[in-house]
Amino acid sequence: MGSLFRSEEMTLAQLYLQTDAAYHCVSELGELGLVQFRDLNPDVNAFQRKFVNEVRRCDEMERRLRFLLKEIEKATITVVDNGDVPDAPPPQDLIELEAQFEQLETETREINANQERLNRNFLELTELKHILRQTANFFDEAEMARGHGSDFQTDDTAALLEDRGHHSSPLSFVAGVINRSRVPTFERLLWRACRGNVFLRYQEIDVELSDPVSGDPMNKCVFMIFFQGDQLRSRVKKICEGFRATLYPCPESAGERREMAMGVSTRIEDLSTVLSQTSDHRYRVLQAIAKNIHVWTIKVKKIKAIYHTLNLCNMDVTQKALIAECWCPVADLERIQVALRRGQEHSGSAVPSILNVMSSKRKPPTYNKVNKFTSGFQNIVDAFGVASYREVNPAPYTIITFPFLFAVMFGDCGHGLLMFLFALYMVLNEKKLAFLKGGEIFGTFYSGRYIILLMGAFSMYTGLLYNDCFSKSFNIFGSSWHVNGDPNTWPETGKALDLDRDFDHHDPYPLGIDPIWQLATNKLTFTNSFKMKLSVVLGVGQMMFGVVLGIFNYLYFKKKTDIFTVWLPQILFLGCIFGYLVVMIFFKWSMVTSSFLHEEGGAPSLLITLINMFLSFGSVTKENLFYDGQAGIQSVLVVVAVLCVPCMLLIKPILIYRERKRRSASGYGEFGGEVVSATVNDDGEQQVVSRSEPGEDEEEETSMGDIFVLQAIHTIEFCLGCISNTASYLRLWALSLAHAELSEVLWNMSFQKAFGFQAGMAMPLVIFATFSMWAAETVAILLVMEGLSAFLHALRLHWVEFQNKFYEGSGYKFQPFSFKAILDDDDEI
């Protein structure tokens, strides 16, 4: 399994990059994605680094590209993305890109400004056209009312118009447009501010207007205000300004209005032609930009990433080379060398780049190579904690155990098949779905498609073992239970048949649970007992496997003392108590037959037997006796388990104490932060020799008190954890029972009731309606909600019950400088 079983071996390397070739070398390393750079200037402000100006120029180019992209989206133009990922351009192309983006931004802004000005002029002319039309209609109505004799006497409008000619001070008016939503408030304020000495007439514009800046639709009204005197004129104009109403000049004579309306119509036609040409030109410019903006964005992001990385480096004393430190996999050093040589060739430099492997006590990052299949399972492990460097990786085992434990709780052939088909669709169409923007929930399902695929496959398998498909059983091989007596007597007596007493069980059912249990009155009792014991077997087996994996960590890190002081007592403690329980479960399944039950009056209780191992030490009652010599074997197991506790608690701290005492007696000690030893030279003089250099790589030695406390905590946690973790695995039984019972309830309460209706010709419709309701409930409740519940419980079993037996998870993830990772992260944002 290579890197999947244990993280890649990493090394700290030092790079010497010639100044002219540094950009190209870093670019090639970014394409390779196998180098994690360390910041050699942690105390230097981001604005004081060498390449800060280049980063700012890239930020400005990104701003311009975002502006152009926003304009393209406004114009509903599709950005061309053919999947091409260009290489990072050479540094001299930065000036050309800057000039090109600046020109495009300036041109687009000028086009937008011209279009905005033309739109504003078009809006003003359109509003003026409606004002002239409504004003003409108003005066025409008044003239018609004037000629109707008595009717005119009661018309306020006609009276106002007549008053314009007879009053000593002529009646004036202003006309304009205002937003429709402001008309009621506008009318009330005019009436109150002018004390009823004005007359307002307004009419809605039946044409929807557009805002010249944003393009949003606007609803406006044309209004005319009649008043008398300059004081009221000034007051009316101030109110119009406050309500952002637009006033337009309107001639009083009909001839002037007609002449002005004709001129406005002509100007609108000319302006419409200019606007159309301007919009076409803007569309062509943005369409040309849309063809290249994706490539430009990638180039700018790569340039910016390169300069960000160069800011992590130091200049040497000659100012002719950059010095960088980076973590890289040992197995890929040759590929990194090739990338550096390729970068040197692209730059045209004659000085080669140098890669020196350094020895360091710094904690390396954890790097597990994954693919699209294993990445989901690795993410499950990393979500709990990234593995310590070179620690055993639980991911390869999680690929099998996680979907299997999920399936134990979700065991149903039908539900598993639906889940499997859903995941299979995503797997077969993964390339097409990869570009689909379906939101966060869809992205989660898509990234875990292989997990869902295996969960569905394992659920079908456990469904076959449970013989459960949408709460119904398969009768593939025929039941192995045979009934004693004459079946014709059963309906007459109405006797309930109990499998434990009325059936004679012969050969077992070939696969899974016999379908006759679906009809049995004691079905729940049998399935509960079976699934409860199965949960304990699986739980103890997984915990035992976790403890066994711990020995690989001890062997790799050369902690041979821990094998005898920690690992061996742990596996003995777990095996003597809970391993023995598993053995007794299989013994009870295989050796306790129905004849034994009838003869002995019932099978012994496993739980009581386990408790009496400690409470009734050395003795076994007859009702709890499984086999001869049981008391002696159980006594030995209890003694071994009890002795393992002080072994785990004391032996390791005592050995550490003795080793430190031996070192101290041989002359080792600590002085000024350095581990030193006292020796005698040839002249008989004593001298002090340093054994290690102080620095950030040295770990502070833990005191003996802390060691004893930590060992006590680990011992108590393991011993109590074995009990609580075993009980925790009973969730496998509980959720499996809940899933089966809920599935049966939905079937009986939804779909099955349809067959009891007497609907005549409408029976197909009734069946279709109830089936639709049952299918919707099955998907929403059993697949989604129950599936999520089983997923979370399986997650907890792996994180807490399994991984804490061997997994430290205190590392940090390898995050290489990779253009692919940078572009993928930006796409998610």
XYZ file of N, CA, C and O in Angstrom, residues 45-64 66 94 98 300 303-304 307-308 311:
116
model
N 7.520 42.356 7.810
C 6.168 42.745 7.425
C 5.929 42.442 5.954
O 6.841 42.490 5.133
N 4.674 42.116 5.628
C 4.345 41.754 4.242
C 4.615 42.895 3.273
O 4.866 42.661 2.077
N 4.576 44.141 3.765
C 4.784 45.293 2.882
C 6.256 45.683 2.771
O 6.581 46.655 2.112
N 7.124 44.926 3.432
C 8.549 45.254 3.393
C 9.363 44.169 2.694
O 10.581 44.193 2.761
N 8.704 43.252 2.030
C 9.428 42.169 1.376
C 9.852 42.584 -0.025
O 9.363 43.570 -0.583
N 10.729 41.803 -0.572
C 11.423 42.208 -1.803
C 10.478 42.350 -2.991
O 10.590 43.290 -3.783
N 9.522 41.444 -3.141
C 8.684 41.432 -4.337
C 7.272 41.956 -4.057
O 6.317 41.553 -4.720
N 7.168 42.860 -3.082
C 5.854 43.385 -2.738
C 5.273 44.228 -3.865
O 4.049 44.230 -4.100
N 6.110 44.921 -4.611
C 5.599 45.741 -5.720
C 4.991 44.874 -6.818
O 3.957 45.217 -7.404
N 5.640 43.737 -7.100
C 5.096 42.836 -8.117
C 3.750 42.251 -7.673
O 2.832 42.095 -8.479
N 3.641 41.954 -6.374
C 2.373 41.428 -5.859
C 1.278 42.481 -5.976
O 0.127 42.180 -6.333
N 1.617 43.736 -5.697
C 0.621 44.812 -5.827
C 0.184 44.994 -7.272
O -0.999 45.235 -7.549
N 1.124 44.856 -8.189
C 0.751 44.966 -9.606
C -0.184 43.830 -10.005
O -1.138 44.035 -10.775
N 0.058 42.643 -9.464
C -0.845 41.521 -9.746
C -2.227 41.760 -9.133
O -3.253 41.427 -9.749
N -2.256 42.353 -7.948
C -3.547 42.681 -7.335
C -4.330 43.666 -8.200
O -5.551 43.540 -8.358
N -3.628 44.639 -8.754
C -4.293 45.619 -9.615
C -4.805 44.962 -10.890
O -5.918 45.257 -11.364
N -4.036 44.031 -11.447
C -4.506 43.322 -12.642
C -5.721 42.453 -12.316
O -6.664 42.364 -13.116
N -5.713 41.822 -11.153
C -6.876 41.028 -10.749
C -8.111 41.903 -10.592
O -9.222 41.502 -10.948
N -7.916 43.116 -10.042
C -9.056 44.028 -9.910
C -9.637 44.390 -11.275
O -10.865 44.405 -11.463
N -8.774 44.650 -12.228
C -9.262 44.993 -13.566
C -9.962 43.812 -14.223
O -10.985 43.975 -14.900
N -11.533 41.437 -12.629
C -12.828 41.292 -11.965
C -13.840 42.295 -12.506
O -15.029 41.967 -12.678
N 4.763 40.698 -17.844
C 3.913 41.375 -16.870
C 3.562 42.791 -17.323
O 2.419 43.247 -17.171
N -0.168 44.200 -18.115
C -0.674 45.391 -17.430
C -1.207 46.411 -18.429
O -2.304 46.966 -18.242
N -2.477 35.519 -14.355
C -2.241 36.484 -13.273
C -2.156 35.766 -11.924
O -1.313 36.100 -11.084
N 1.262 34.171 -11.695
C 2.322 35.171 -11.466
C 2.301 35.626 -10.011
O 3.342 35.716 -9.346
N 1.103 35.912 -9.506
C 0.981 36.375 -8.121
C 1.464 35.306 -7.148
O 2.155 35.611 -6.158
N 5.331 35.191 -7.052
C 5.955 36.281 -6.290
C 5.663 36.151 -4.794
O 6.496 36.536 -3.957
N 4.501 35.639 -4.441
C 4.235 35.360 -3.028
C 5.257 34.353 -2.489
O 5.760 34.493 -1.367
N 8.678 35.783 -2.001
C 8.773 36.608 -0.796
C 9.103 35.795 0.447
O 9.449 36.357 1.483
